[in-house]
GROMACS .gro file of C-alpha atoms in nm:
model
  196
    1UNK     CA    1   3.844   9.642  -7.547
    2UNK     CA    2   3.916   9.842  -7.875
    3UNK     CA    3   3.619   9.939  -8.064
    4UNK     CA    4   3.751   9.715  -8.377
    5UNK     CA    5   3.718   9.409  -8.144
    6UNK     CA    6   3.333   9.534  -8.028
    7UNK     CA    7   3.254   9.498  -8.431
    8UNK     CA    8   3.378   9.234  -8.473
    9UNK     CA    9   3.226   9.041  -8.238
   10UNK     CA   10   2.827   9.207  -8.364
   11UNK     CA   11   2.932   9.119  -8.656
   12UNK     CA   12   3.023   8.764  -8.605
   13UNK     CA   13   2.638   8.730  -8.406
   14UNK     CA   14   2.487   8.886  -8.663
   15UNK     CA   15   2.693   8.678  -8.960
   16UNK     CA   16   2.598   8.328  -8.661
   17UNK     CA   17   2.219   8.480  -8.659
   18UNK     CA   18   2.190   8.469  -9.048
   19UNK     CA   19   2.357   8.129  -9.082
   20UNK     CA   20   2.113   7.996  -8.830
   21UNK     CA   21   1.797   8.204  -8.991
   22UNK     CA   22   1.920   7.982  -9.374
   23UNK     CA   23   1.933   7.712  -9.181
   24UNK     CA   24   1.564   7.716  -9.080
   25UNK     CA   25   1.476   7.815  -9.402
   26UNK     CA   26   1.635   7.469  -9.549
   27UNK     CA   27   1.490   7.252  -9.304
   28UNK     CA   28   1.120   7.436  -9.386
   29UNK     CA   29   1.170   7.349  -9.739
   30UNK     CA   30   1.324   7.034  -9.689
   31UNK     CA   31   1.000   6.914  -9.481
   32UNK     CA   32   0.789   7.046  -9.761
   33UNK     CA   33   1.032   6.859 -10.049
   34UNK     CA   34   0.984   6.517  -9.865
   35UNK     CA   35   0.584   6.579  -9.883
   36UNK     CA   36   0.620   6.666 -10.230
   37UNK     CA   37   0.810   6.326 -10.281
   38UNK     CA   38   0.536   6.123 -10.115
   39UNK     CA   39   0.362   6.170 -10.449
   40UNK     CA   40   0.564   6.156 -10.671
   41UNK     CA   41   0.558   5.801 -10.812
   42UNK     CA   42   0.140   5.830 -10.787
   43UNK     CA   43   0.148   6.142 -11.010
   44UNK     CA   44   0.468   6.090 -11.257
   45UNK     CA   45   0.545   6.364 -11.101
   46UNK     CA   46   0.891   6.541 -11.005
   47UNK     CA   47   1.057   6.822 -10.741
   48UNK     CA   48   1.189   7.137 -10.901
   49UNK     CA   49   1.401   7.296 -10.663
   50UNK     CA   50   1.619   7.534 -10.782
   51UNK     CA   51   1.926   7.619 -10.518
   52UNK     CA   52   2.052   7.497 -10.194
   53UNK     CA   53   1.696   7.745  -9.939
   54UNK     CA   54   1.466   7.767 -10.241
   55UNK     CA   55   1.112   7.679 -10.209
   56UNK     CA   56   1.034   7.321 -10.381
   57UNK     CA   57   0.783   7.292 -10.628
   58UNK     CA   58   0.584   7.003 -10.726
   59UNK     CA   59   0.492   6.944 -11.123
   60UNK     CA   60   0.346   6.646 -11.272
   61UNK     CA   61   0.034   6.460 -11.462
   62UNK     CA   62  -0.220   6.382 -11.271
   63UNK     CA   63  -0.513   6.153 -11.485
   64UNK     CA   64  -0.373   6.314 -11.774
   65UNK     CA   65  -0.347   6.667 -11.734
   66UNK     CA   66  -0.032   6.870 -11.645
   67UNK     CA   67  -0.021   7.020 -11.315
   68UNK     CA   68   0.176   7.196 -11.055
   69UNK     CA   69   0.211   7.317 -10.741
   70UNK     CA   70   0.420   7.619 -10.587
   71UNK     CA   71   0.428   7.776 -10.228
   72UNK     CA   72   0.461   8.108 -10.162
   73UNK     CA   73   0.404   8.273  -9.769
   74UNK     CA   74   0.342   8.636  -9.650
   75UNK     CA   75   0.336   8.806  -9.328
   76UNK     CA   76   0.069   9.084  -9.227
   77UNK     CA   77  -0.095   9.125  -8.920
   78UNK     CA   78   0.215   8.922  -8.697
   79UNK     CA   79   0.130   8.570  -8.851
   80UNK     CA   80   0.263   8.389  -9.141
   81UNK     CA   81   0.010   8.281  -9.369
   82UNK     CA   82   0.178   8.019  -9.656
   83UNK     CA   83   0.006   8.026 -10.010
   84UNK     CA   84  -0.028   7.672 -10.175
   85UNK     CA   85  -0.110   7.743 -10.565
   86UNK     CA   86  -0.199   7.487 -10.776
   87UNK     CA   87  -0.264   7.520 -11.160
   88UNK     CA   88  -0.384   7.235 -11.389
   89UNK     CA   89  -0.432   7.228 -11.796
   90UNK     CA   90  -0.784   7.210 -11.893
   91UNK     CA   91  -0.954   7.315 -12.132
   92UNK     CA   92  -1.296   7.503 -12.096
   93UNK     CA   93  -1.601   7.649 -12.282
   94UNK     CA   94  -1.537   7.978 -12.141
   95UNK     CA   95  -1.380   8.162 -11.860
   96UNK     CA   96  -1.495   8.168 -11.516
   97UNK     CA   97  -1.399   8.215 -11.126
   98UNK     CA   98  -1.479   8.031 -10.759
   99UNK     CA   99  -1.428   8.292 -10.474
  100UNK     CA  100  -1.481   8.245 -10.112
  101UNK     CA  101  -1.743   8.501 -10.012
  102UNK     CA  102  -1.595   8.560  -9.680
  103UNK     CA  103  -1.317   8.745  -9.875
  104UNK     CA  104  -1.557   8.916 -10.101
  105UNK     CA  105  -1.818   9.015  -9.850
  106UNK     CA  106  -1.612   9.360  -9.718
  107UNK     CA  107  -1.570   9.460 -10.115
  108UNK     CA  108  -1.871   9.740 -10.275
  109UNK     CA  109  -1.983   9.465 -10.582
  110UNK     CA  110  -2.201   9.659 -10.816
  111UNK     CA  111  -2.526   9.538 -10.889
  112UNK     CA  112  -2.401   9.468 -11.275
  113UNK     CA  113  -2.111   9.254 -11.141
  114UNK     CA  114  -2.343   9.086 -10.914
  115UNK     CA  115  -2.572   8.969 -11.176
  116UNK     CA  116  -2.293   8.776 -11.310
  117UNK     CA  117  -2.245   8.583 -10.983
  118UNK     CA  118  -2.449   8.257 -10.840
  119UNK     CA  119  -2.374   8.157 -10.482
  120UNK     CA  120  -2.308   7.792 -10.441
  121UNK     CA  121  -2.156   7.557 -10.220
  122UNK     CA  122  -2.414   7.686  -9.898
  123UNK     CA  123  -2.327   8.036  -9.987
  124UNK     CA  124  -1.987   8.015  -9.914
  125UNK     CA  125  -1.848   8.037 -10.234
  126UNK     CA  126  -1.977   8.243 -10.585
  127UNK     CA  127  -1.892   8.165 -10.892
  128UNK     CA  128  -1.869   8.439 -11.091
  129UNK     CA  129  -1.889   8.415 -11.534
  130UNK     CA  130  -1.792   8.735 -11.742
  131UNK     CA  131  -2.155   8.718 -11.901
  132UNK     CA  132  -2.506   8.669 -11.722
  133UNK     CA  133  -2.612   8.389 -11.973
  134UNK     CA  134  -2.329   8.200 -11.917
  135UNK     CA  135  -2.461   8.105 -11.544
  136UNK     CA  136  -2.737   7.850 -11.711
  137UNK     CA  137  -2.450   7.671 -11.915
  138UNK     CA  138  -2.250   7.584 -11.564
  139UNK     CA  139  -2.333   7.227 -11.471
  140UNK     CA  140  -2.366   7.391 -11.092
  141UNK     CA  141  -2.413   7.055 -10.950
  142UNK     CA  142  -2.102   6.926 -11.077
  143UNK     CA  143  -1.912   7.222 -10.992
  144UNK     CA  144  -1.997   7.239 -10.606
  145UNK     CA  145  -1.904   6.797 -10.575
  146UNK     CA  146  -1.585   6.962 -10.756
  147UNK     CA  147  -1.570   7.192 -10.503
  148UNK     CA  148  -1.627   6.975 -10.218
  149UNK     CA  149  -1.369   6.812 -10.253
  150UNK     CA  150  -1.094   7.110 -10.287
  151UNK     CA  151  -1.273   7.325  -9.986
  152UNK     CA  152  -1.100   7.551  -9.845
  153UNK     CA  153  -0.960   7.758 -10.101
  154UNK     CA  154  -0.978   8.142 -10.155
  155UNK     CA  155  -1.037   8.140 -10.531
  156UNK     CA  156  -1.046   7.908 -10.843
  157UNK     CA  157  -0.981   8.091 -11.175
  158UNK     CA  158  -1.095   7.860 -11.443
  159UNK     CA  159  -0.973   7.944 -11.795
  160UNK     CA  160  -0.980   7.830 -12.121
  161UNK     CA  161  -0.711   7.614 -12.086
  162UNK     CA  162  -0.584   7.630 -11.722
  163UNK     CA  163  -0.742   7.643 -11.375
  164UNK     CA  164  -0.567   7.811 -11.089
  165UNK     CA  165  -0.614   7.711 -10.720
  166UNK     CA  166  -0.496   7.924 -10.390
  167UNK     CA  167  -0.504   7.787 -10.062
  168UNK     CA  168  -0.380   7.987  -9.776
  169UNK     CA  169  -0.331   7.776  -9.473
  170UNK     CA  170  -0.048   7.841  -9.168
  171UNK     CA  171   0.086   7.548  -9.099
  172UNK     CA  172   0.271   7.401  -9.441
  173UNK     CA  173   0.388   7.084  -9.342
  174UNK     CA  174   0.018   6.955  -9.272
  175UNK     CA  175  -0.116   7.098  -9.586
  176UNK     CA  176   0.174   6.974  -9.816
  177UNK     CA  177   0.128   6.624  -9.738
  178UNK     CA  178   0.034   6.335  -9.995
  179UNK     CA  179  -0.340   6.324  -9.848
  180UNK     CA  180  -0.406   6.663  -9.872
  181UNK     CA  181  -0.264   6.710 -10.222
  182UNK     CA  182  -0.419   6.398 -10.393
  183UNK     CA  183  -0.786   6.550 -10.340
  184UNK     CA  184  -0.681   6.868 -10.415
  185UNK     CA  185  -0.565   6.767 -10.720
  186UNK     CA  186  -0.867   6.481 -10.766
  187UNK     CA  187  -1.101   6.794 -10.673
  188UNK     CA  188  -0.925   7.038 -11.034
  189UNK     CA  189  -0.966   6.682 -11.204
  190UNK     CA  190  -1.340   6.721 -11.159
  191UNK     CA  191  -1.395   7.056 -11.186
  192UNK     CA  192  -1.262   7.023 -11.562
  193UNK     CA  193  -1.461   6.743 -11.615
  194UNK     CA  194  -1.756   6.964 -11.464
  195UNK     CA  195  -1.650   7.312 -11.688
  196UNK     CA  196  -1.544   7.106 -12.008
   0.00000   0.00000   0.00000
């Protein structure tokens, strides 16, 4: 067998191994486009999806405000963890952020930056405010039902006039579904009504 016929035939597997590899990809982001569709009509919602193995995203109103949601996955360690981001309009007093402590608890925090933080939710979460005073304006009640019903999530960035969710979770089908969304997006609802 000539040499020419040897790559040919590695590069027809490896051409065959690529075709299959986008093919995977589509169905993945098919799954996820048919969960996004599943709330569509309850959100007047629609699915942006930009090419033929391009990750779907969701954007709608939901009670009003504008909101969307976007994937986006990495890989570290050997497992494939899939971000689900969610941003809503809102408008706020002032600025603030929800972080999951058990991503915060390996970082140095020094004592100035930890004056500016209030633990909530059973200590699993902090909320953190760029001033010390602002801590006694947060309706902290309100804000941990808001967060009750969005838990898990590794941080909420409230802003003036948009909040940002992240969610990582590994298995994306489950966690794009219609029933997971809805409170998701029920639980941002709140927590404007909570930082407005």
């Amino acid at each position: 067998m000539s040499i020419l016929w040897i790559v040919a035939i590695v590069l027809t597997v490896f051409l065959l191994l690529l075709l299959v590899m986008l093919g995977l990809r589509k169905i993945n982001f098919d799954a996820i486009h048919h969960n996004f569709l599943e709330l569509v009509d309850e959100v007047n919602g629609k699915v942006i999806r930009r090419g033929f193995a391009v990750r779907p995203r969701l954007v709608g109103t939901y009670k009003g405000q504008e909101f969307s949601v976007s994937i986006t996955t990495d890989k570290s360690e050997g497992k494939r963890l899939y971000y689900i981001g969610v941003s809503m309009r809102g408008k706020s007093q002032f600025a603030f952020s929800i972080l999951d402590n058990a991503s915060i608890r390996d970082l140095e925090i020094v004592p100035e930056r930890r004056e500016r933080m209030r633990p909530v939710f059973d200590d699993r979460y902090s909320v953190e405010v760029d001033r010390k005073d602002q801590l006694n304006w947060l309706k902290i009640d309100k804000i941990e039902q808001a967060i009750n019903g969005v838990h898990p999530f590794g941080y909420v960035l409230v802003g003036r006039s948009n909040m940002i969710l992240e969610r990582a979770v590994e298995n994306i089908f489950d966690n794009t579904k219609a029933e997971v969304l809805r409170p998701l997006l029920e639980g941002l609802s709140n927590l404007h009504k909570a930082a407005s």
